[in-house]
PDB file of C-alpha atoms (C1' of nucleotides) in Angstrom:
ATOM      1  CA  MET A   1      -4.062  -1.498  -3.713  1.00  0.00           C
ATOM      2  CA  PRO A   2      -3.530   1.771  -1.967  1.00  0.00           C
ATOM      3  CA  GLU A   3      -0.136   3.265  -1.244  1.00  0.00           C
ATOM      4  CA  LEU A   4       0.590   6.245   0.955  1.00  0.00           C
ATOM      5  CA  PRO A   5      -0.982   8.949  -1.260  1.00  0.00           C
ATOM      6  CA  GLU A   6      -4.167   6.926  -1.641  1.00  0.00           C
ATOM      7  CA  VAL A   7      -4.386   6.154   2.081  1.00  0.00           C
ATOM      8  CA  GLU A   8      -3.750   9.809   2.872  1.00  0.00           C
ATOM      9  CA  THR A   9      -6.504  10.833   0.458  1.00  0.00           C
ATOM     10  CA  ILE A  10      -8.891   8.364   2.055  1.00  0.00           C
ATOM     11  CA  ARG A  11      -7.926   9.702   5.477  1.00  0.00           C
ATOM     12  CA  ARG A  12      -8.783  13.234   4.435  1.00  0.00           C
ATOM     13  CA  SER A  13     -12.119  12.045   3.060  1.00  0.00           C
ATOM     14  CA  LEU A  14     -13.029  10.805   6.548  1.00  0.00           C
ATOM     15  CA  HIS A  15     -12.691  14.187   8.218  1.00  0.00           C
ATOM     16  CA  ASP A  16     -16.380  14.423   9.096  1.00  0.00           C
ATOM     17  CA  LEU A  17     -16.132  11.310  11.277  1.00  0.00           C
ATOM     18  CA  ILE A  18     -13.979  13.133  13.827  1.00  0.00           C
ATOM     19  CA  ALA A  19     -15.931  13.711  17.048  1.00  0.00           C
ATOM     20  CA  ASP A  20     -18.697  11.427  15.783  1.00  0.00           C
ATOM     21  CA  THR A  21     -19.701   8.367  17.803  1.00  0.00           C
ATOM     22  CA  ILE A  22     -19.798   4.762  16.650  1.00  0.00           C
ATOM     23  CA  ARG A  23     -23.257   3.316  17.295  1.00  0.00           C
ATOM     24  CA  GLU A  24     -22.869  -0.163  15.853  1.00  0.00           C
ATOM     25  CA  VAL A  25     -20.162  -2.443  14.510  1.00  0.00           C
ATOM     26  CA  ALA A  26     -20.863  -5.347  12.144  1.00  0.00           C
ATOM     27  CA  LEU A  27     -18.127  -7.806  11.206  1.00  0.00           C
ATOM     28  CA  SER A  28     -18.221 -10.516   8.554  1.00  0.00           C
ATOM     29  CA  ALA A  29     -17.301 -14.091   9.378  1.00  0.00           C
ATOM     30  CA  VAL A  30     -14.115 -13.795   7.299  1.00  0.00           C
ATOM     31  CA  ALA A  31     -13.083 -10.292   8.293  1.00  0.00           C
ATOM     32  CA  PRO A  32      -9.270 -10.035   8.226  1.00  0.00           C
ATOM     33  CA  ILE A  33      -8.914  -9.362  11.944  1.00  0.00           C
ATOM     34  CA  ARG A  34      -5.338  -9.563  13.321  1.00  0.00           C
ATOM     35  CA  HIS A  35      -3.928  -9.494  16.823  1.00  0.00           C
ATOM     36  CA  THR A  36      -7.403  -9.141  18.320  1.00  0.00           C
ATOM     37  CA  THR A  37     -10.883 -10.657  18.242  1.00  0.00           C
ATOM     38  CA  ALA A  38     -14.314  -9.642  17.016  1.00  0.00           C
ATOM     39  CA  ALA A  39     -15.461  -9.432  20.625  1.00  0.00           C
ATOM     40  CA  GLN A  40     -12.626  -7.076  21.516  1.00  0.00           C
ATOM     41  CA  LEU A  41     -13.399  -4.919  18.496  1.00  0.00           C
ATOM     42  CA  HIS A  42     -17.041  -4.636  19.495  1.00  0.00           C
ATOM     43  CA  HIS A  43     -16.102  -3.844  23.054  1.00  0.00           C
ATOM     44  CA  ALA A  44     -13.631  -1.154  22.015  1.00  0.00           C
ATOM     45  CA  LEU A  45     -15.672   0.480  19.266  1.00  0.00           C
ATOM     46  CA  VAL A  46     -19.362   0.477  20.174  1.00  0.00           C
ATOM     47  CA  GLY A  47     -20.164   3.757  21.844  1.00  0.00           C
ATOM     48  CA  ALA A  48     -16.693   5.167  21.233  1.00  0.00           C
ATOM     49  CA  GLN A  49     -16.106   8.688  19.993  1.00  0.00           C
ATOM     50  CA  VAL A  50     -13.466   9.343  17.332  1.00  0.00           C
ATOM     51  CA  GLU A  51     -10.728  11.655  18.563  1.00  0.00           C
ATOM     52  CA  ASP A  52      -8.935  11.922  15.239  1.00  0.00           C
ATOM     53  CA  ILE A  53      -7.964   9.889  12.199  1.00  0.00           C
ATOM     54  CA  ALA A  54      -4.269   9.614  11.466  1.00  0.00           C
ATOM     55  CA  ARG A  55      -2.069   7.726   9.027  1.00  0.00           C
ATOM     56  CA  ARG A  56       1.192   5.859   9.544  1.00  0.00           C
ATOM     57  CA  GLY A  57       2.694   4.576   6.305  1.00  0.00           C
ATOM     58  CA  LYS A  58      -0.201   2.716   4.661  1.00  0.00           C
ATOM     59  CA  PHE A  59      -2.080   2.237   7.934  1.00  0.00           C
ATOM     60  CA  LEU A  60      -5.117   4.265   8.961  1.00  0.00           C
ATOM     61  CA  LEU A  61      -5.419   4.946  12.686  1.00  0.00           C
ATOM     62  CA  PHE A  62      -8.773   5.799  14.220  1.00  0.00           C
ATOM     63  CA  ARG A  63      -7.860   7.226  17.599  1.00  0.00           C
ATOM     64  CA  LEU A  64     -10.710   7.054  20.069  1.00  0.00           C
ATOM     65  CA  VAL A  65     -11.383   9.483  22.862  1.00  0.00           C
ATOM     66  CA  GLU A  66     -11.079   6.646  25.341  1.00  0.00           C
ATOM     67  CA  GLY A  67      -9.635   3.224  24.771  1.00  0.00           C
ATOM     68  CA  PRO A  68      -7.454   1.734  22.046  1.00  0.00           C
ATOM     69  CA  THR A  69      -6.873   2.830  18.470  1.00  0.00           C
ATOM     70  CA  LEU A  70      -8.549   1.087  15.550  1.00  0.00           C
ATOM     71  CA  ILE A  71      -5.938   0.204  12.929  1.00  0.00           C
ATOM     72  CA  LEU A  72      -6.896  -0.518   9.321  1.00  0.00           C
ATOM     73  CA  HIS A  73      -4.714  -1.671   6.448  1.00  0.00           C
ATOM     74  CA  LEU A  74      -6.290  -1.920   3.018  1.00  0.00           C
ATOM     75  CA  GLY A  75      -3.933  -4.491   1.500  1.00  0.00           C
ATOM     76  CA  MET A  76      -4.235  -4.796  -2.270  1.00  0.00           C
ATOM     77  CA  SER A  77      -7.975  -4.546  -2.771  1.00  0.00           C
ATOM     78  CA  GLY A  78      -9.284  -2.857   0.357  1.00  0.00           C
ATOM     79  CA  ARG A  79     -11.419   0.250   0.291  1.00  0.00           C
ATOM     80  CA  LEU A  80     -13.567   2.328   2.569  1.00  0.00           C
ATOM     81  CA  ARG A  81     -16.943   3.455   1.306  1.00  0.00           C
ATOM     82  CA  ARG A  82     -19.869   5.412   2.490  1.00  0.00           C
ATOM     83  CA  ALA A  83     -22.645   3.074   1.560  1.00  0.00           C
ATOM     84  CA  THR A  84     -25.937   1.647   2.627  1.00  0.00           C
ATOM     85  CA  THR A  85     -25.835  -1.707   0.858  1.00  0.00           C
ATOM     86  CA  ALA A  86     -23.246  -4.301   1.788  1.00  0.00           C
ATOM     87  CA  SER A  87     -21.304  -6.056  -0.958  1.00  0.00           C
ATOM     88  CA  PRO A  88     -20.226  -9.719  -0.692  1.00  0.00           C
ATOM     89  CA  HIS A  89     -16.800  -8.482   0.426  1.00  0.00           C
ATOM     90  CA  THR A  90     -17.917  -6.024   3.075  1.00  0.00           C
ATOM     91  CA  HIS A  91     -16.073  -7.154   6.198  1.00  0.00           C
ATOM     92  CA  MET A  92     -16.856  -4.359   8.612  1.00  0.00           C
ATOM     93  CA  VAL A  93     -19.535  -1.705   8.845  1.00  0.00           C
ATOM     94  CA  LEU A  94     -19.182   1.125  11.326  1.00  0.00           C
ATOM     95  CA  GLN A  95     -22.493   2.879  11.898  1.00  0.00           C
ATOM     96  CA  PHE A  96     -21.930   6.431  13.072  1.00  0.00           C
ATOM     97  CA  ALA A  97     -24.413   8.534  15.000  1.00  0.00           C
ATOM     98  CA  HIS A  98     -24.314  11.407  12.524  1.00  0.00           C
ATOM     99  CA  ALA A  99     -22.187  10.490   9.514  1.00  0.00           C
ATOM    100  CA  GLY A 100     -23.980   7.286   8.545  1.00  0.00           C
ATOM    101  CA  ALA A 101     -22.253   4.059   7.623  1.00  0.00           C
ATOM    102  CA  LEU A 102     -18.618   3.430   6.738  1.00  0.00           C
ATOM    103  CA  HIS A 103     -17.968   0.133   4.957  1.00  0.00           C
ATOM    104  CA  TYR A 104     -14.618  -1.671   4.936  1.00  0.00           C
ATOM    105  CA  ILE A 105     -14.578  -3.744   1.740  1.00  0.00           C
ATOM    106  CA  ASP A 106     -11.738  -6.075   0.755  1.00  0.00           C
ATOM    107  CA  ALA A 107     -12.210  -8.778  -1.880  1.00  0.00           C
ATOM    108  CA  ARG A 108      -8.781 -10.359  -1.534  1.00  0.00           C
ATOM    109  CA  ARG A 109      -8.602 -10.040   2.235  1.00  0.00           C
ATOM    110  CA  PHE A 110      -4.928  -9.033   2.248  1.00  0.00           C
ATOM    111  CA  GLY A 111      -5.841  -6.086   4.429  1.00  0.00           C
ATOM    112  CA  MET A 112      -6.216  -6.127   8.183  1.00  0.00           C
ATOM    113  CA  ILE A 113      -8.306  -4.806  11.013  1.00  0.00           C
ATOM    114  CA  SER A 114      -6.604  -4.498  14.373  1.00  0.00           C
ATOM    115  CA  LEU A 115      -6.464  -2.625  17.657  1.00  0.00           C
ATOM    116  CA  ALA A 116      -3.538  -0.853  19.261  1.00  0.00           C
ATOM    117  CA  SER A 117      -3.405  -0.478  22.990  1.00  0.00           C
ATOM    118  CA  ALA A 118      -3.796   2.954  24.514  1.00  0.00           C
ATOM    119  CA  ALA A 119      -0.019   3.115  24.760  1.00  0.00           C
ATOM    120  CA  GLN A 120       0.064   3.031  20.922  1.00  0.00           C
ATOM    121  CA  ARG A 121       2.224  -0.069  20.823  1.00  0.00           C
ATOM    122  CA  SER A 122       1.246  -2.341  17.983  1.00  0.00           C
ATOM    123  CA  PRO A 123       2.999  -5.219  16.250  1.00  0.00           C
ATOM    124  CA  CYS A 124       1.690  -3.778  12.985  1.00  0.00           C
ATOM    125  CA  LEU A 125       3.369  -0.410  13.395  1.00  0.00           C
ATOM    126  CA  ASP A 126       6.465  -1.127  15.438  1.00  0.00           C
ATOM    127  CA  HIS A 127       8.809  -2.000  12.588  1.00  0.00           C
ATOM    128  CA  LEU A 128       7.801   0.840  10.257  1.00  0.00           C
ATOM    129  CA  GLY A 129      10.469   3.244   9.104  1.00  0.00           C
ATOM    130  CA  PRO A 130      10.000   7.026   9.176  1.00  0.00           C
ATOM    131  CA  GLU A 131       7.394   8.950   7.233  1.00  0.00           C
ATOM    132  CA  PHE A 132       8.591  10.338   3.907  1.00  0.00           C
ATOM    133  CA  ASP A 133       8.086  13.914   5.114  1.00  0.00           C
ATOM    134  CA  ASP A 134       9.599  13.494   8.569  1.00  0.00           C
ATOM    135  CA  PRO A 135      11.806  16.582   9.042  1.00  0.00           C
ATOM    136  CA  GLU A 136      14.191  14.466  11.079  1.00  0.00           C
ATOM    137  CA  LEU A 137      14.799  12.319   8.014  1.00  0.00           C
ATOM    138  CA  THR A 138      17.717  14.394   6.790  1.00  0.00           C
ATOM    139  CA  SER A 139      19.854  13.391   3.854  1.00  0.00           C
ATOM    140  CA  PRO A 140      22.713  11.974   6.014  1.00  0.00           C
ATOM    141  CA  ILE A 141      20.271   9.979   8.136  1.00  0.00           C
ATOM    142  CA  TRP A 142      18.525   8.667   5.033  1.00  0.00           C
ATOM    143  CA  ILE A 143      21.824   7.599   3.494  1.00  0.00           C
ATOM    144  CA  ALA A 144      22.874   5.893   6.715  1.00  0.00           C
ATOM    145  CA  ARG A 145      19.567   4.001   6.871  1.00  0.00           C
ATOM    146  CA  CYS A 146      20.017   2.861   3.270  1.00  0.00           C
ATOM    147  CA  ARG A 147      23.563   1.683   3.958  1.00  0.00           C
ATOM    148  CA  ARG A 148      22.189  -0.937   6.358  1.00  0.00           C
ATOM    149  CA  HIS A 149      20.913  -2.869   3.333  1.00  0.00           C
ATOM    150  CA  PRO A 150      23.792  -2.926   0.835  1.00  0.00           C
ATOM    151  CA  LYS A 151      22.624  -6.049  -0.959  1.00  0.00           C
ATOM    152  CA  LEU A 152      19.060  -4.938  -1.582  1.00  0.00           C
ATOM    153  CA  SER A 153      18.099  -3.617  -4.991  1.00  0.00           C
ATOM    154  CA  LEU A 154      16.718  -0.091  -4.871  1.00  0.00           C
ATOM    155  CA  LYS A 155      13.345  -1.507  -5.852  1.00  0.00           C
ATOM    156  CA  ALA A 156      13.312  -3.927  -2.947  1.00  0.00           C
ATOM    157  CA  ALA A 157      14.723  -1.351  -0.543  1.00  0.00           C
ATOM    158  CA  LEU A 158      12.071   1.271  -1.260  1.00  0.00           C
ATOM    159  CA  LEU A 159       9.329  -1.334  -1.005  1.00  0.00           C
ATOM    160  CA  HIS A 160      10.679  -2.324   2.419  1.00  0.00           C
ATOM    161  CA  GLN A 161       8.431  -0.551   4.943  1.00  0.00           C
ATOM    162  CA  GLY A 162      11.171  -0.630   7.558  1.00  0.00           C
ATOM    163  CA  LEU A 163      13.377   1.719   5.527  1.00  0.00           C
ATOM    164  CA  VAL A 164      10.707   4.307   4.858  1.00  0.00           C
ATOM    165  CA  ALA A 165       6.987   3.757   5.330  1.00  0.00           C
ATOM    166  CA  GLY A 166       4.340   4.081   2.655  1.00  0.00           C
ATOM    167  CA  LEU A 167       5.849   3.390  -0.749  1.00  0.00           C
ATOM    168  CA  GLY A 168       4.336   0.678  -2.939  1.00  0.00           C
ATOM    169  CA  ASN A 169       4.885  -0.598  -6.427  1.00  0.00           C
ATOM    170  CA  ILE A 170       3.650   2.447  -8.331  1.00  0.00           C
ATOM    171  CA  TYR A 171       5.542   5.089  -6.424  1.00  0.00           C
ATOM    172  CA  VAL A 172       8.779   3.137  -6.114  1.00  0.00           C
ATOM    173  CA  CYS A 173       8.888   3.016  -9.911  1.00  0.00           C
ATOM    174  CA  GLU A 174       7.987   6.690 -10.221  1.00  0.00           C
ATOM    175  CA  VAL A 175      10.459   7.846  -7.572  1.00  0.00           C
ATOM    176  CA  LEU A 176      13.344   5.976  -9.199  1.00  0.00           C
ATOM    177  CA  TYR A 177      12.446   7.454 -12.567  1.00  0.00           C
ATOM    178  CA  ALA A 178      12.364  10.945 -11.083  1.00  0.00           C
ATOM    179  CA  ALA A 179      15.761  10.303  -9.504  1.00  0.00           C
ATOM    180  CA  GLY A 180      17.169   8.893 -12.742  1.00  0.00           C
ATOM    181  CA  ILE A 181      18.433   5.677 -11.131  1.00  0.00           C
ATOM    182  CA  SER A 182      17.876   2.056 -12.128  1.00  0.00           C
ATOM    183  CA  PRO A 183      15.631  -0.027  -9.854  1.00  0.00           C
ATOM    184  CA  LEU A 184      17.989  -2.970 -10.436  1.00  0.00           C
ATOM    185  CA  ARG A 185      20.979  -1.210  -8.902  1.00  0.00           C
ATOM    186  CA  THR A 186      21.855  -2.348  -5.389  1.00  0.00           C
ATOM    187  CA  ILE A 187      22.226   0.115  -2.558  1.00  0.00           C
ATOM    188  CA  GLY A 188      25.843  -0.987  -2.241  1.00  0.00           C
ATOM    189  CA  ALA A 189      26.428   0.132  -5.818  1.00  0.00           C
ATOM    190  CA  THR A 190      24.669   3.464  -5.346  1.00  0.00           C
ATOM    191  CA  THR A 191      26.539   6.658  -4.467  1.00  0.00           C
ATOM    192  CA  ASP A 192      25.595   8.908  -1.578  1.00  0.00           C
ATOM    193  CA  ALA A 193      24.647  11.602  -4.067  1.00  0.00           C
ATOM    194  CA  ALA A 194      22.276   9.239  -5.845  1.00  0.00           C
ATOM    195  CA  LEU A 195      20.681   8.130  -2.568  1.00  0.00           C
ATOM    196  CA  ALA A 196      20.178  11.785  -1.685  1.00  0.00           C
ATOM    197  CA  ARG A 197      18.477  12.325  -5.053  1.00  0.00           C
ATOM    198  CA  ILE A 198      16.120   9.466  -4.258  1.00  0.00           C
ATOM    199  CA  LEU A 199      15.066  11.133  -1.006  1.00  0.00           C
ATOM    200  CA  VAL A 200      14.322  14.379  -2.841  1.00  0.00           C
ATOM    201  CA  ALA A 201      12.460  12.536  -5.603  1.00  0.00           C
ATOM    202  CA  MET A 202      10.420  10.595  -3.048  1.00  0.00           C
ATOM    203  CA  ARG A 203       9.252  13.801  -1.430  1.00  0.00           C
ATOM    204  CA  THR A 204       8.460  15.456  -4.748  1.00  0.00           C
ATOM    205  CA  VAL A 205       6.538  12.501  -6.169  1.00  0.00           C
ATOM    206  CA  LEU A 206       4.541  11.686  -3.037  1.00  0.00           C
ATOM    207  CA  THR A 207       3.660  15.320  -2.394  1.00  0.00           C
ATOM    208  CA  ARG A 208       2.376  15.650  -5.926  1.00  0.00           C
ATOM    209  CA  ALA A 209       0.475  12.360  -5.720  1.00  0.00           C
ATOM    210  CA  ILE A 210      -1.274  13.462  -2.532  1.00  0.00           C
ATOM    211  CA  ALA A 211      -2.170  16.774  -4.160  1.00  0.00           C
ATOM    212  CA  GLN A 212      -3.667  14.780  -7.045  1.00  0.00           C
ATOM    213  CA  GLY A 213      -5.713  12.604  -4.696  1.00  0.00           C
ATOM    214  CA  GLY A 214      -3.758   9.431  -5.498  1.00  0.00           C
ATOM    215  CA  THR A 215      -3.617   7.126  -8.527  1.00  0.00           C
ATOM    216  CA  SER A 216      -6.776   5.427  -9.798  1.00  0.00           C
ATOM    217  CA  LEU A 217      -5.756   2.548 -12.049  1.00  0.00           C
ATOM    218  CA  ARG A 218      -8.600   0.099 -11.624  1.00  0.00           C
ATOM    219  CA  ASP A 219     -10.826   0.633  -8.649  1.00  0.00           C
ATOM    220  CA  TYR A 220      -9.159   2.958  -6.183  1.00  0.00           C
ATOM    221  CA  GLU A 221     -11.489   5.694  -4.877  1.00  0.00           C
ATOM    222  CA  ASP A 222     -11.717   7.682  -1.678  1.00  0.00           C
ATOM    223  CA  SER A 223     -14.533   7.091   0.812  1.00  0.00           C
ATOM    224  CA  TRP A 224     -16.906   9.229  -1.255  1.00  0.00           C
ATOM    225  CA  GLY A 225     -16.143   7.386  -4.480  1.00  0.00           C
ATOM    226  CA  ARG A 226     -13.903  10.081  -5.932  1.00  0.00           C
ATOM    227  CA  LYS A 227     -11.025   8.949  -8.128  1.00  0.00           C
ATOM    228  CA  GLY A 228      -7.522  10.378  -7.951  1.00  0.00           C
ATOM    229  CA  GLY A 229      -5.829  12.271 -10.769  1.00  0.00           C
ATOM    230  CA  MET A 230      -2.233  11.080 -10.462  1.00  0.00           C
ATOM    231  CA  ARG A 231      -2.519   8.463 -13.183  1.00  0.00           C
ATOM    232  CA  ALA A 232      -2.216  11.150 -15.837  1.00  0.00           C
ATOM    233  CA  HIS A 233       1.159  12.125 -14.353  1.00  0.00           C
ATOM    234  CA  LEU A 234       2.789   8.692 -14.123  1.00  0.00           C
ATOM    235  CA  GLN A 235       6.017   8.586 -16.109  1.00  0.00           C
ATOM    236  CA  VAL A 236       6.630   4.833 -16.230  1.00  0.00           C
ATOM    237  CA  TYR A 237       4.187   2.729 -14.219  1.00  0.00           C
ATOM    238  CA  GLY A 238       2.053   0.557 -16.495  1.00  0.00           C
ATOM    239  CA  ARG A 239       3.449   2.079 -19.699  1.00  0.00           C
ATOM    240  CA  LYS A 240       4.578  -1.146 -21.287  1.00  0.00           C
ATOM    241  CA  ARG A 241       6.179  -0.664 -24.704  1.00  0.00           C
ATOM    242  CA  GLN A 242       5.403   3.052 -24.591  1.00  0.00           C
ATOM    243  CA  SER A 243       7.592   6.068 -24.128  1.00  0.00           C
ATOM    244  CA  THR A 244       7.801   7.730 -20.753  1.00  0.00           C
ATOM    245  CA  LEU A 245       5.186  10.426 -20.256  1.00  0.00           C
ATOM    246  CA  ASP A 246       7.813  13.113 -20.819  1.00  0.00           C
ATOM    247  CA  GLY A 247       9.162  11.309 -23.898  1.00  0.00           C
ATOM    248  CA  ARG A 248      12.716  11.043 -22.587  1.00  0.00           C
ATOM    249  CA  GLY A 249      12.911   7.260 -22.794  1.00  0.00           C
ATOM    250  CA  HIS A 250      11.035   4.058 -23.495  1.00  0.00           C
ATOM    251  CA  VAL A 251       9.535   1.949 -20.747  1.00  0.00           C
ATOM    252  CA  VAL A 252      10.306  -1.709 -20.143  1.00  0.00           C
ATOM    253  CA  ARG A 253       8.807  -4.122 -17.633  1.00  0.00           C
ATOM    254  CA  VAL A 254      10.968  -6.487 -15.634  1.00  0.00           C
ATOM    255  CA  VAL A 255      10.107  -8.701 -12.661  1.00  0.00           C
ATOM    256  CA  GLN A 256      11.814  -8.243  -9.281  1.00  0.00           C
ATOM    257  CA  GLN A 257      10.811 -10.277  -6.254  1.00  0.00           C
ATOM    258  CA  GLY A 258       7.865 -11.515  -8.229  1.00  0.00           C
ATOM    259  CA  ARG A 259       6.509  -8.026  -8.872  1.00  0.00           C
ATOM    260  CA  SER A 260       6.522  -5.843 -11.957  1.00  0.00           C
ATOM    261  CA  THR A 261       9.073  -3.070 -12.180  1.00  0.00           C
ATOM    262  CA  TRP A 262       8.607  -0.390 -14.825  1.00  0.00           C
ATOM    263  CA  TYR A 263      11.548   1.751 -15.813  1.00  0.00           C
ATOM    264  CA  ALA A 264      13.305   3.521 -18.666  1.00  0.00           C
ATOM    265  CA  PRO A 265      16.827   2.121 -19.101  1.00  0.00           C
ATOM    266  CA  GLU A 266      18.125   5.085 -21.143  1.00  0.00           C
ATOM    267  CA  VAL A 267      17.142   7.501 -18.390  1.00  0.00           C
ATOM    268  CA  GLN A 268      17.834   5.362 -15.331  1.00  0.00           C
ATOM    269  CA  LYS A 269      21.401   4.170 -14.798  1.00  0.00           C
TER     270      LYS A 269
ATOM    271  C1'  DG B   1      17.506 -12.091  -0.141  1.00  0.00           C
ATOM    272  C1'  DC B   2      14.114 -14.677  -2.631  1.00  0.00           C
ATOM    273  C1'  DG B   3      10.093 -17.396  -3.603  1.00  0.00           C
ATOM    274  C1'  DA B   4       5.845 -19.114  -2.057  1.00  0.00           C
ATOM    275  C1'  DT B   5       1.663 -17.978   0.041  1.00  0.00           C
ATOM    276  C1'  DC B   6      -2.496 -15.722   1.577  1.00  0.00           C
ATOM    277  C1'  DC B   7      -7.260 -14.442  -1.684  1.00  0.00           C
ATOM    278  C1'  DT B   8     -10.651 -12.851  -5.530  1.00  0.00           C
ATOM    279  C1'  DG B   9     -11.549 -10.780  -9.919  1.00  0.00           C
ATOM    280  C1'  DG B  10     -10.688  -9.022 -14.455  1.00  0.00           C
ATOM    281  C1'  DC B  11      -8.792  -9.494 -18.818  1.00  0.00           C
ATOM    282  C1'  DC B  12      -6.701 -11.878 -22.914  1.00  0.00           C
TER     283       DC B  12
ATOM    284  C1'  DG C   1      -6.982 -21.621 -18.592  1.00  0.00           C
ATOM    285  C1'  DG C   2      -3.333 -18.577 -17.562  1.00  0.00           C
ATOM    286  C1'  DC C   3      -1.632 -14.282 -16.128  1.00  0.00           C
ATOM    287  C1'  DC C   4      -1.819 -10.186 -13.708  1.00  0.00           C
ATOM    288  C1'  DA C   5      -3.061  -7.006  -9.808  1.00  0.00           C
ATOM    289  C1'  DG C   6      -1.823  -0.235  -5.442  1.00  0.00           C
ATOM    290  C1'  DG C   7       0.808  -5.812  -0.057  1.00  0.00           C
ATOM    291  C1'  DA C   8       3.094  -8.144   3.668  1.00  0.00           C
ATOM    292  C1'  DT C   9       4.708 -12.320   5.980  1.00  0.00           C
ATOM    293  C1'  DC C  10       6.970 -16.477   6.553  1.00  0.00           C
ATOM    294  C1'  DG C  11       9.889 -19.938   5.428  1.00  0.00           C
ATOM    295  C1'  DC C  12      14.613 -21.819   3.361  1.00  0.00           C
TER     296       DC C  12
END
DNA sequence: GCGATCCTGGCC
DNA sequence: GGCCAGGATCGC
């Protein structure tokens, strides 16, 4: 469900947990734990103080004052909620000394709960590309990274977390609309100038989406249950047989790699 | 590269 | 009943 702007919004909604201490950890029998065990999670988390909460791509990182980092990915349906009553899909509850309970809820269980060693090495994070706002991601470096994947469609390339971390289905469609380039075009058939436009569009769209608190289509909310406002600004995503929001084209849906792509052929070449 | 697969739920 | 869903991984 959540892409980078939604995960970033959730991260910001957890600010009051920093410096708080985890009193208890409860894990469901089917919690999507990866690369670690329930026992290791208990050992690492109970009694631990939160140093800070960071984000890497779509991953949330709870850095602890001592010990490893708790890594959460929300998959398609994952969410974090302040709550007192567990739902059937609550897989982890962190009970904090001051802030109360934080519930990790994930009906489809595509998300993951993991630990990174103190050295910050993690199989989850190792292959991620740069952050969209990394100042070292200059236009020439971006173009060079793209050129490693000449056969990939732009849709597939931007979804690939190893190229740049954090984009998902909504924002790939929106970025390519903002750049005026077809999602079906391959990188090999895309000019340097067009790739540079994509980098600019990515930064513009994601920055705006974060400012809007993310996109709430169905059930996305931050940890306090607040919805995001970006949906009202989407140009193409989900607008089947409608015009684009700005009225410059009409939106069609095609399927790439088994996933819906929304774009406006008159505007995106 | 691409499709299948992991899951549950909502909607037509 | 079938199709669709903010994702990522693992096989040909």
